[in-house]
CSV table of C-alpha atoms and ligand atoms in Angstrom, one decimal:
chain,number,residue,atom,x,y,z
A,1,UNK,CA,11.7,30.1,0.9
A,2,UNK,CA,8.5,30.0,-2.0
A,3,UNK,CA,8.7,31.1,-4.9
A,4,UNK,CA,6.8,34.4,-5.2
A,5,UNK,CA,2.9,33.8,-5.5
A,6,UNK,CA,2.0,34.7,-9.4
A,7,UNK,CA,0.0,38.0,-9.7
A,8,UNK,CA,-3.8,37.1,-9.6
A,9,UNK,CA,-4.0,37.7,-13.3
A,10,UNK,CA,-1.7,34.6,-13.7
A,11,UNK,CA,-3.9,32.1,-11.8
A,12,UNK,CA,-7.0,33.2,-12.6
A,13,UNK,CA,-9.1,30.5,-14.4
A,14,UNK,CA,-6.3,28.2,-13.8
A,15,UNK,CA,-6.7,26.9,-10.1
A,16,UNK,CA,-8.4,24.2,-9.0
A,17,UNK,CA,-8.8,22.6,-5.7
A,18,UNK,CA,-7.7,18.4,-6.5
A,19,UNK,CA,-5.2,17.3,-4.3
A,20,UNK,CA,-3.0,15.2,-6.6
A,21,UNK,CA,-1.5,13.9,-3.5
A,22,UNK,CA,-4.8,13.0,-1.4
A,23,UNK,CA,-6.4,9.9,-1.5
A,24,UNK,CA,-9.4,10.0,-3.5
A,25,UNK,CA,-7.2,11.0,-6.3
A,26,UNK,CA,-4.1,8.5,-5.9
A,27,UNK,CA,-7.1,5.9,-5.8
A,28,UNK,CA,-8.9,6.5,-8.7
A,29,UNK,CA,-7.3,9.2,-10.4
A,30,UNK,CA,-9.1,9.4,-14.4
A,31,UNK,CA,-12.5,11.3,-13.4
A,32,UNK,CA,-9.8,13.8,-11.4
A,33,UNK,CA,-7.2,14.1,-14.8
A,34,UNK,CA,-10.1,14.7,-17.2
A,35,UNK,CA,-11.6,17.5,-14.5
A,36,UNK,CA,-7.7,18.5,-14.8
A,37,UNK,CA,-7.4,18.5,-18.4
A,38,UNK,CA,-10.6,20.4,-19.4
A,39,UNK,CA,-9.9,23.3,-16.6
A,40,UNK,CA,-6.8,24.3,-19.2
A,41,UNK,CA,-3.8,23.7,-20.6
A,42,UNK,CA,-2.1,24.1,-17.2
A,43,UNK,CA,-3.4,23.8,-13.6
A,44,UNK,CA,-2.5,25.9,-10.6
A,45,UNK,CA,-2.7,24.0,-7.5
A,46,UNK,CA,-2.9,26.6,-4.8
A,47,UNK,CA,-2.6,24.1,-2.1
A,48,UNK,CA,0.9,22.9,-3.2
A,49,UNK,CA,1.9,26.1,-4.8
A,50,UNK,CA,2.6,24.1,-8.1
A,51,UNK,CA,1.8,23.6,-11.6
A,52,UNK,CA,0.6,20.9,-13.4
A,53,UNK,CA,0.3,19.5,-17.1
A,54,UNK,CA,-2.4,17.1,-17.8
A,55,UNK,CA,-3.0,17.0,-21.5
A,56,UNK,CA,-1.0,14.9,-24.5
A,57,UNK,CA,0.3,18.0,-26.4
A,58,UNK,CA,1.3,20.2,-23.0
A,59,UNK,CA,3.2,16.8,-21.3
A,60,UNK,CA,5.4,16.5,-24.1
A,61,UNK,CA,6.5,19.9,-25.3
A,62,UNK,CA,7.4,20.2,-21.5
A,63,UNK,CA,9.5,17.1,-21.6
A,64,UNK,CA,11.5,17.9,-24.9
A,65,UNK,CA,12.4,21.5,-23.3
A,66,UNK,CA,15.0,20.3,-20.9
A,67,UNK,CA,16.7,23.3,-20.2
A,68,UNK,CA,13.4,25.2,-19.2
A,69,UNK,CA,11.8,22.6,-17.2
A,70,UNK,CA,15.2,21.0,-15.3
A,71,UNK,CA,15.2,17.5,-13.2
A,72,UNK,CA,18.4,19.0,-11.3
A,73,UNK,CA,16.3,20.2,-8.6
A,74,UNK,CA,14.2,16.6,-8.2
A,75,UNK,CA,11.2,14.9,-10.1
A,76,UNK,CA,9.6,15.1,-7.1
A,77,UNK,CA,7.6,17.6,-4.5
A,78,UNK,CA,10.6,19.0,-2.6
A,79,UNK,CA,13.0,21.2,-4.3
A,80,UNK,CA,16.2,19.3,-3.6
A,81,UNK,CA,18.5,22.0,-4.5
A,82,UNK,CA,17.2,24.1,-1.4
A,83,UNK,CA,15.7,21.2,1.0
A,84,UNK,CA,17.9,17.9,1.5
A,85,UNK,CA,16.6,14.8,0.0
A,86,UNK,CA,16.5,11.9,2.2
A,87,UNK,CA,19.2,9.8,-0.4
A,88,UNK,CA,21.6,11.2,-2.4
A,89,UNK,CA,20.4,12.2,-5.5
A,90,UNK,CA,20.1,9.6,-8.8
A,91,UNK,CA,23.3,10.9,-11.9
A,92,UNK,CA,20.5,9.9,-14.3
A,93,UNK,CA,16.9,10.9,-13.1
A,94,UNK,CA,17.7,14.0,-10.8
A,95,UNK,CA,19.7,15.4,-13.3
A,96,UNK,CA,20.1,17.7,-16.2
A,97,UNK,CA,22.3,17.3,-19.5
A,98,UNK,CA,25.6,17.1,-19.3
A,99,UNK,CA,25.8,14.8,-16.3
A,100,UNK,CA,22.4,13.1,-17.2
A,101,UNK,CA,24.1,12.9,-21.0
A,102,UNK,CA,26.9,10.6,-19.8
A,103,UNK,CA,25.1,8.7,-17.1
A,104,UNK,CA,22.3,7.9,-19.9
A,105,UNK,CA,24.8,6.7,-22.6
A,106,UNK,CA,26.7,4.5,-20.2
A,107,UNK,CA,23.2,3.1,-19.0
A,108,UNK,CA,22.1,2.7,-22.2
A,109,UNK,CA,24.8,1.0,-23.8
A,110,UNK,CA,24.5,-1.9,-20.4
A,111,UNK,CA,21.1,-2.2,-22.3
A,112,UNK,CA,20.9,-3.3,-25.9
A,113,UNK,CA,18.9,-5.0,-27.4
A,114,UNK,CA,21.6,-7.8,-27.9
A,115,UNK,CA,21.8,-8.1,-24.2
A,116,UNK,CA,18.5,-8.3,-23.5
A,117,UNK,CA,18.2,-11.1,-26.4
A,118,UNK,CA,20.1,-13.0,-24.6
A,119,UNK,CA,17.9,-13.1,-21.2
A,120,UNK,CA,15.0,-14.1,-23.2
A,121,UNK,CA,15.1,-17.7,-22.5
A,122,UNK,CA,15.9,-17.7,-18.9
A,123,UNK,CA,12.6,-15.5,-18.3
A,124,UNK,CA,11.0,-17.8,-20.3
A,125,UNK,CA,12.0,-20.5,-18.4
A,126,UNK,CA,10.8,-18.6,-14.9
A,127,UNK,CA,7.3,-17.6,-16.3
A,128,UNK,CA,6.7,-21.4,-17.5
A,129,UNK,CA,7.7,-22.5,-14.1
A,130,UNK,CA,5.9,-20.1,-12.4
A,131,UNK,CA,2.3,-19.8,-14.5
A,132,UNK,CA,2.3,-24.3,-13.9
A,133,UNK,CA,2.5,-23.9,-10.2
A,134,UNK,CA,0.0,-21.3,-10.1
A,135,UNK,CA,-2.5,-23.4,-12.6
A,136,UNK,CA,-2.3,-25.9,-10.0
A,137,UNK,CA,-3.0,-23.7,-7.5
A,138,UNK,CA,-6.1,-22.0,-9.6
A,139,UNK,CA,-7.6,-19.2,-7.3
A,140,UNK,CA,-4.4,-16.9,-6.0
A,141,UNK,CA,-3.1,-13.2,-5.2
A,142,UNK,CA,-2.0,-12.1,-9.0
A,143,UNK,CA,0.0,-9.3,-7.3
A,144,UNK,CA,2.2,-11.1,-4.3
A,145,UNK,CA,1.9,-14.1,-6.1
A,146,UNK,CA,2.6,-13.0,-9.9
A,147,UNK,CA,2.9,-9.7,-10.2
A,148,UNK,CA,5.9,-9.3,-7.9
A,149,UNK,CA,7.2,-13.2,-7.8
A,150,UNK,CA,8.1,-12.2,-11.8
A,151,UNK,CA,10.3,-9.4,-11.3
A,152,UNK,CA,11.9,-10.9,-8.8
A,153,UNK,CA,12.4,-13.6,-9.8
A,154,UNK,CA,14.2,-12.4,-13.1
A,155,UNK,CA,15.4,-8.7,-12.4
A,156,UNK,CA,17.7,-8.8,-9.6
A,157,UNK,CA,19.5,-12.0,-10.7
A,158,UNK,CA,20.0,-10.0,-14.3
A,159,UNK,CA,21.3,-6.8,-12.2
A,160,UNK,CA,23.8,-9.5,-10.6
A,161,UNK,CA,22.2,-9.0,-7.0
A,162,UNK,CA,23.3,-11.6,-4.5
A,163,UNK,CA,21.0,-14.0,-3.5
A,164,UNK,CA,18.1,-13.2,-0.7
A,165,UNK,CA,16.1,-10.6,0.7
A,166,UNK,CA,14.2,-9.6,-2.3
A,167,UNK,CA,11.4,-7.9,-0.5
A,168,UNK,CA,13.8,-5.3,0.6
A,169,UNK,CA,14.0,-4.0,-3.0
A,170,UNK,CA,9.9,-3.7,-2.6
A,171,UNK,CA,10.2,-2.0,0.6
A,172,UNK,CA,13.2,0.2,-1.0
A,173,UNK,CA,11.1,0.9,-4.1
A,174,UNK,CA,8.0,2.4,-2.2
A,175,UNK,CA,10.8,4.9,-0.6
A,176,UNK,CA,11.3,5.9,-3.6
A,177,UNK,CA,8.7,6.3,-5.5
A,178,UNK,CA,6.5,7.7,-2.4
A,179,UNK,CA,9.6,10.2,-1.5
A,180,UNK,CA,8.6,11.9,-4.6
A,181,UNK,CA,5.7,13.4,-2.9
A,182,UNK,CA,4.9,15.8,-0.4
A,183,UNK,CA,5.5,14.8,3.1
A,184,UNK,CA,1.4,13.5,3.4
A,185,UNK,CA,0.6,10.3,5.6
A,186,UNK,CA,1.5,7.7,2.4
A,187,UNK,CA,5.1,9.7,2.4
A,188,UNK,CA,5.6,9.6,6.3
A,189,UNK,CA,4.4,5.4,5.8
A,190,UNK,CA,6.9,4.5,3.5
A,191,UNK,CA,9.9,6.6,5.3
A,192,UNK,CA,9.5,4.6,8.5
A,193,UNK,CA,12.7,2.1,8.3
A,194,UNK,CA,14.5,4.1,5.7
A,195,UNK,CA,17.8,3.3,7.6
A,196,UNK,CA,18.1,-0.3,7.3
A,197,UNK,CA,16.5,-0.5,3.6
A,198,UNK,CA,18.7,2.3,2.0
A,199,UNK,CA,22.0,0.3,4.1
A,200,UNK,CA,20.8,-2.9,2.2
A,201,UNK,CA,20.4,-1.4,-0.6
A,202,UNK,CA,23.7,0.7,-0.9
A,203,UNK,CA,25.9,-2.1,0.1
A,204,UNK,CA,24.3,-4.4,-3.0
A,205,UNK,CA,25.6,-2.2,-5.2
A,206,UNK,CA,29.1,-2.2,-4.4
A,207,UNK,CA,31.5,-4.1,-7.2
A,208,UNK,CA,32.4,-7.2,-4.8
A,209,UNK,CA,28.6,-8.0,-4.3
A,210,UNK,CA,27.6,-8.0,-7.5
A,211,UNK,CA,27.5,-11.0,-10.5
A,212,UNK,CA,29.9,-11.2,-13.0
A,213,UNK,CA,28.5,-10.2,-15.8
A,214,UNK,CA,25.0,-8.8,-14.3
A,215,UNK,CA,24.0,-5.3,-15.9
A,216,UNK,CA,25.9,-4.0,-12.5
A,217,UNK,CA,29.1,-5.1,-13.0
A,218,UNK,CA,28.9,-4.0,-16.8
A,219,UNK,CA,28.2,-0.5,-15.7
A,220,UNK,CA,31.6,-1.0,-13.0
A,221,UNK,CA,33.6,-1.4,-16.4
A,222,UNK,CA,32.7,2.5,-16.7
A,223,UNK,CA,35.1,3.0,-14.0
A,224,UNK,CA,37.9,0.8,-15.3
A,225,UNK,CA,38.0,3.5,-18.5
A,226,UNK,CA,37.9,6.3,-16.2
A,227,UNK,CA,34.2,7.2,-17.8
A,228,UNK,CA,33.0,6.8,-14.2
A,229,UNK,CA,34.1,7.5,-10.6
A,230,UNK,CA,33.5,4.4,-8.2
A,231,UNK,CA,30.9,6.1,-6.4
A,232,UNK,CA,29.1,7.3,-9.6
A,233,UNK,CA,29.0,3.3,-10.4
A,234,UNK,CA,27.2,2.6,-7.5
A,235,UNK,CA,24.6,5.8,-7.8
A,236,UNK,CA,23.7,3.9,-10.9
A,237,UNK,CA,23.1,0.4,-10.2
A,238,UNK,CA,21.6,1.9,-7.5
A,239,UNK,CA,19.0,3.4,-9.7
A,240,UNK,CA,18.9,-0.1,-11.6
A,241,UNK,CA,17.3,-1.0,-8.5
A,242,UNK,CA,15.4,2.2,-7.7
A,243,UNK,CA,13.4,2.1,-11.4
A,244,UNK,CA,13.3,-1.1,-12.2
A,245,UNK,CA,11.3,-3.5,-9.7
A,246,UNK,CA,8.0,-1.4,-8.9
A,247,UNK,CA,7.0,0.0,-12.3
A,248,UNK,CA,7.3,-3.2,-13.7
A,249,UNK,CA,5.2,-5.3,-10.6
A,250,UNK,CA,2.6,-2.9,-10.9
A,251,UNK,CA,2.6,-2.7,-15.2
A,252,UNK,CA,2.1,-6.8,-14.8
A,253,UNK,CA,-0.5,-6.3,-12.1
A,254,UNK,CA,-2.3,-4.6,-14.1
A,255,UNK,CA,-2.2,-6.7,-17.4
A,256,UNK,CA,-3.7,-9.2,-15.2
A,257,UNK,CA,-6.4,-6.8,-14.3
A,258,UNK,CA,-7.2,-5.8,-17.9
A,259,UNK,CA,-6.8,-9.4,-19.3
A,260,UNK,CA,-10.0,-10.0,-16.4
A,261,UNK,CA,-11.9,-7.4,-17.1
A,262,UNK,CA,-11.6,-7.7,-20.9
A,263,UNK,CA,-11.9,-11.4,-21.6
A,264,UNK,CA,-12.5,-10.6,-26.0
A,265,UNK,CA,-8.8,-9.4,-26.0
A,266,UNK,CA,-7.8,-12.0,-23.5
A,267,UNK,CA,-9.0,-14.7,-27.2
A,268,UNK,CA,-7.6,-12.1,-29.5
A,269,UNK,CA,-4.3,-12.7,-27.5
A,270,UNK,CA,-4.5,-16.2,-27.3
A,271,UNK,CA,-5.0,-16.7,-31.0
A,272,UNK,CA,-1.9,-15.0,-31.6
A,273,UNK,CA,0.2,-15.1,-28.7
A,274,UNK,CA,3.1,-12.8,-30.9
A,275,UNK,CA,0.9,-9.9,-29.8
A,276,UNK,CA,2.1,-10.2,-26.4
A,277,UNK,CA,4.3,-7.0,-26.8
A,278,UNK,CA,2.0,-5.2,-27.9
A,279,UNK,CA,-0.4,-6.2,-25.5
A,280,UNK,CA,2.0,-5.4,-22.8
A,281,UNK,CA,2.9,-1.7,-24.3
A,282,UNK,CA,-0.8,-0.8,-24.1
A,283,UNK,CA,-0.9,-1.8,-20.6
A,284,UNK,CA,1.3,0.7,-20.2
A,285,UNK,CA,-0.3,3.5,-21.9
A,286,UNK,CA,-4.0,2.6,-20.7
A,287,UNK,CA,-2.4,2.4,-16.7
A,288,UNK,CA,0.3,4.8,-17.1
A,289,UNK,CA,2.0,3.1,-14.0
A,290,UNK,CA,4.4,5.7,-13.2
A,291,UNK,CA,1.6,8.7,-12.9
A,292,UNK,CA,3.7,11.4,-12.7
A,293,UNK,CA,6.7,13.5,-11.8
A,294,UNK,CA,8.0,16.7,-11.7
A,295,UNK,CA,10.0,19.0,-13.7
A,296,UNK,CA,11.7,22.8,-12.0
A,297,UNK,CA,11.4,25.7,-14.0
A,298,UNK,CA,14.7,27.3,-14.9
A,299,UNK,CA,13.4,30.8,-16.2
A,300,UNK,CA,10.0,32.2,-16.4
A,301,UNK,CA,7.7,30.5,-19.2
A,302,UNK,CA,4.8,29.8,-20.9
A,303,UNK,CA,2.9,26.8,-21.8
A,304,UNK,CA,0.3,27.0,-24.6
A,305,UNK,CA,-0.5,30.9,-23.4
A,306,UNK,CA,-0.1,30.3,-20.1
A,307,UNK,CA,2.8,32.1,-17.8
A,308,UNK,CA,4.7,30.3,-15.3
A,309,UNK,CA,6.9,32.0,-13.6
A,310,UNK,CA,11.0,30.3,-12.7
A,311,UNK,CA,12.1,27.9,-9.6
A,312,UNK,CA,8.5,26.8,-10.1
A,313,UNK,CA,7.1,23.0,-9.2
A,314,UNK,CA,5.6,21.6,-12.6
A,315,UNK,CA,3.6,18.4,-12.4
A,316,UNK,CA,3.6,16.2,-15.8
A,317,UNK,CA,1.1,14.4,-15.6
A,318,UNK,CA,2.0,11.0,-17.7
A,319,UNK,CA,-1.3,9.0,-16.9
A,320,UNK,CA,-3.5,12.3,-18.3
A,321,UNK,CA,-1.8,12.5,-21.4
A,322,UNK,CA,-2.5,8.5,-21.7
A,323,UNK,CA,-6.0,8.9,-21.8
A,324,UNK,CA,-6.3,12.2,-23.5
A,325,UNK,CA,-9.4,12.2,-25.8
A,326,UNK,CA,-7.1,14.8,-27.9
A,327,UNK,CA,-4.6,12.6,-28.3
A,328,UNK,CA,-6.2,8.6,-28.6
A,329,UNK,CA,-9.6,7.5,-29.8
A,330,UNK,CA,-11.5,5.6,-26.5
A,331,UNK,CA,-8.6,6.6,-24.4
A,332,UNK,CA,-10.3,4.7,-21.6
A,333,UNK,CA,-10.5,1.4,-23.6
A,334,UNK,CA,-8.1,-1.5,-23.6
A,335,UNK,CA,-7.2,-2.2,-27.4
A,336,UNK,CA,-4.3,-4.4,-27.7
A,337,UNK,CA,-4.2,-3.9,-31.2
A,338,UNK,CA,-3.8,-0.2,-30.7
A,339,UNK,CA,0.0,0.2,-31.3
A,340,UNK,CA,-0.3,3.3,-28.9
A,341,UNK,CA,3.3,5.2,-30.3
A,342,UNK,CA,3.7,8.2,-28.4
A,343,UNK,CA,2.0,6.9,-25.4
A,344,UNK,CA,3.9,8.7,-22.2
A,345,UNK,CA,3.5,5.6,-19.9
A,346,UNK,CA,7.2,5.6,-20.0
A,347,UNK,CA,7.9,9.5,-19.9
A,348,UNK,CA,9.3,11.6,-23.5
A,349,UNK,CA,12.4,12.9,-24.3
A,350,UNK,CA,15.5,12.5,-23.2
A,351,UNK,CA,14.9,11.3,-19.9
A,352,UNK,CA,12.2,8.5,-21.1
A,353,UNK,CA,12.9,5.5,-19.5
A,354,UNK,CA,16.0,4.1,-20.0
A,355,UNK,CA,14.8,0.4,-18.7
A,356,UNK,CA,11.5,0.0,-21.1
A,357,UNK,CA,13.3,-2.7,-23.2
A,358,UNK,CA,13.7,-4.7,-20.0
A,359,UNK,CA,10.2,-3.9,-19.1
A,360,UNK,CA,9.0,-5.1,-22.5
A,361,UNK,CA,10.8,-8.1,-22.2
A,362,UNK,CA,9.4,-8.8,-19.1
A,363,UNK,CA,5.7,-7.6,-20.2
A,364,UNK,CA,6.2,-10.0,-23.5
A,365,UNK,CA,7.4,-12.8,-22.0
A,366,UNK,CA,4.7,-13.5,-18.8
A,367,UNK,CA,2.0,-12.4,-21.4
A,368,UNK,CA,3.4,-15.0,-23.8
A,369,UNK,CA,3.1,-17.6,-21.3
A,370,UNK,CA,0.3,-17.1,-19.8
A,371,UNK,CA,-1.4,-16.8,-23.2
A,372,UNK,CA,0.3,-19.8,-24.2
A,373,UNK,CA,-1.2,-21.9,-21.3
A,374,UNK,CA,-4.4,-20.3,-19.6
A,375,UNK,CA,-7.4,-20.4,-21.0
A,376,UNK,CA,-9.3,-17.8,-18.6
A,377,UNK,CA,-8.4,-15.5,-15.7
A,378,UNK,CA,-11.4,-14.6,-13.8
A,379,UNK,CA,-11.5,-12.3,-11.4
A,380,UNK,CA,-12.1,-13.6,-7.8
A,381,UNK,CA,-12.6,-10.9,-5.0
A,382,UNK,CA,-12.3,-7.0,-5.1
A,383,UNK,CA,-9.2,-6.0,-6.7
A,384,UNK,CA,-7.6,-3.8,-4.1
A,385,UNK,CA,-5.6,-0.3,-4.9
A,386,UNK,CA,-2.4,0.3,-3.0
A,387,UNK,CA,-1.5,3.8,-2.3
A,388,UNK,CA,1.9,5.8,-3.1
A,389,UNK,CA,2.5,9.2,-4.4
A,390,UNK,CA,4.2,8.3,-7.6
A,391,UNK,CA,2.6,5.1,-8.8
A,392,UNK,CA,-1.0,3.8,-9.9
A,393,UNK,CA,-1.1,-0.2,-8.4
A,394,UNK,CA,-2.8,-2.4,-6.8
A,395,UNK,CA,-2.6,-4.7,-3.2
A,396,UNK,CA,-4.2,-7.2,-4.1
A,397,UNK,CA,-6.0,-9.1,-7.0
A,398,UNK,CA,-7.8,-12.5,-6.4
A,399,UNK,CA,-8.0,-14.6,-9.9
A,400,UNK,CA,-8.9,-17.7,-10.6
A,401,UNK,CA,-7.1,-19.5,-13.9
A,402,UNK,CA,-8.2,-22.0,-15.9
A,403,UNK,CA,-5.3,-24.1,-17.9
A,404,UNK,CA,-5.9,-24.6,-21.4
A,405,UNK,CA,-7.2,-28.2,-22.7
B,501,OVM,C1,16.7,6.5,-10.0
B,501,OVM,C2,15.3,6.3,-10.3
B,501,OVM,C3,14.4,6.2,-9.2
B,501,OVM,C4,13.1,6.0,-9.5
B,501,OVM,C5,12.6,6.0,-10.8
B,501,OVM,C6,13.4,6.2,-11.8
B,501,OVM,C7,11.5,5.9,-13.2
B,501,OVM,C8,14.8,6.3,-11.6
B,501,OVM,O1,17.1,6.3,-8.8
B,501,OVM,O2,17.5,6.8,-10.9
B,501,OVM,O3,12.9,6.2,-13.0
């Protein structure tokens, strides 16, 4: 069942032919997002029979309305209200206030700022050992071998994961994030083993695997005051591990990548290694790693003059309102001095994400380091993008690294 097609009146002006989902656009999507932007303030994508919102202004009035546009029904392609989802659906992304109110709180509260102070020095410790063996090694993969040796080497052991089988979070993660598209070749890729992933993956976060004192048995201490049902515990480490191991591989992958490609804010950060944060937090804005997702519309609307009618598929677009010249001056340059507030590389409103603090810390941390002990990163082959419906990464990255004298 579609929603009904919208009078011609509706979507006249407003179409256009991109396929947000092909490949051409998932592999370099900022010539396809301006195209997007400039055609108006919202798109009509006959092919999918969805909407879309590409522009600064248009992303975030739809993502402080969250009665009108609802994540109940998925942030993703399918409708999940009327077609079952392959997993049972997240408490805190798939859904609206008041489930999504509690879920938020209780996930928020695991995250303070207090206990993030206190992981600080054991991700120190990681990135120190892990930037010296790959100074010795100089030329090296800055995604297998840094990109995603970071996070794992730091997020699943702060989540309270039992040791092991890391990749499977990697594997689990492009599920996810490539379930949130239509059913296209990258979506039937990624879906292949979903058995024995999702299996792993649910039984880690039961409350006998998991590490005292680990974000995942904090959020089990829900249940002992009756806040949360067993089962709702385990939904959210679950998303713990959903959310929080691909975004942040692919934010680092590409700090690396802009560091390369931009070697005058590569010194600026050197001489003042403090700027690591906000190094890191313009990563974010300038790659906007999680592209996009989806919002439902609960009743008919309208967006800046433009009618939409209810049960329709909304794309926000969160990498076009990064680089919206409306919004940012040079959106397409890397300025780590920018202090780019607003940005939407981690969503707006209440369902922004709830992990960015861990993110940062992360971001800050390897930045630090590396600024604190290489001198250059060089690029070294073709860096190589890597496909999925949701996020903006890449495969590979060949540096070289030169240690500081
Ligand atoms: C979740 C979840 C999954 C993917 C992404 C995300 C960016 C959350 O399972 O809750 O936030």
């Amino acid at each position: 069942m579609r929603t009904p097609l919208p009078p011609d009146g509706l979507i006249e002006g407003i179409s256009s032919d991109i396929d947000p989902f092909g490949d051409e656009f998932l592999r370099n999507p900022w010539p396809y997002l301006e195209e997007l932007r400039e055609i108006a303030p919202v798109v009509y994508f006959p092919m999918y029979h969805i909407w879309g919102v590409a522009r600064h202004e248009e992303v975030t009035e739809v993502l402080r309305d969250f009665t009108t546009y609802s994540s109940a029904a998925g942030v993703g392609y399918t409708n999940m209200l009327r077609d079952k989802p392959w997993r049972v659906p997240s408490i805190i992304l798939e859904a609206d206030p008041p489930l999504h109110s509690k879920t938020r709180r209780i996930v928020s509260k695991v995250l303070t700022s207090s206990a993030l102070a206190k992981l600080k020095t054991t991700f120190e410790e990681r990135a120190f050992e892990l930037v010296d063996q790959l100074l010795e090694r100089g030329c090296f993969d800055a995604i297998s071998d840094l990109a995603e040796e970071f996070p794992l080497a730091v997020f699943p052991d702060s989540v309270g994961l039992q040791p092991g089988s890391r990749q499977n979070l990697l594997r689990y993660g492009a599920m996810v994030f490539n379930g949130h598209g239509p059913r296209n070749h990258i979506f039937e890729e990624a879906m292949k083993d979903t058995d024995e992933v999702r299996d792993w993956v649910n039984a880690q976060c039961s409350r006998e695997m998991l590490a005292p004192d680990g974000f995942g048995e904090q959020i089990y201490r829900s249940v002992d005051t009756g806040e949360l049902t067993e089962e709702e515990a385990g939904l959210l480490v679950r998303s713990f591990l959903s959310a929080g191991v691909d975004t942040t591989v692919n934010a680092l992958g590409f700090a690396v990548l802009d560091f390369a490609r931009n070697p005058e804010q590569w010194a600026e950060l050197r001489a003042d290694p403090s700027l690591a944060r906000d190094a890191f937090e313009e990563v974010v804005r300038l790659e906007a790693p999680v592209a996009a997702f989806f919002r439902t519309t609960t009743r008919p609307t309208e967006i800046s003059g433009v009618s939409i009618p209810a049960d329709a598929k909304l794309l926000v677009f969160f990498a076009g309102a990064c680089r919206d010249p409306r919004r940012w001056d040079n959106p397409d340059s890397f300025e780590i001095h920018r202090h780019p507030v607003g940005h939407t590389g981690f969503g707006s409103g209440i369902h922004s994400c709830v992990g960015a603090m861990v993110a940062r810390l992360e971001g800050e941390v390897l930045l630090g380091v590396l600024a604190k002990r290489v001198k250059r990163i060089e690029l070294a082959g073709e860096p190589k993008v890597r496909l999925n419906n949701t996020l903006r990464g890449l495969k590979s990255l060949p540096v070289r690294i030169y240690a500081d004298d």
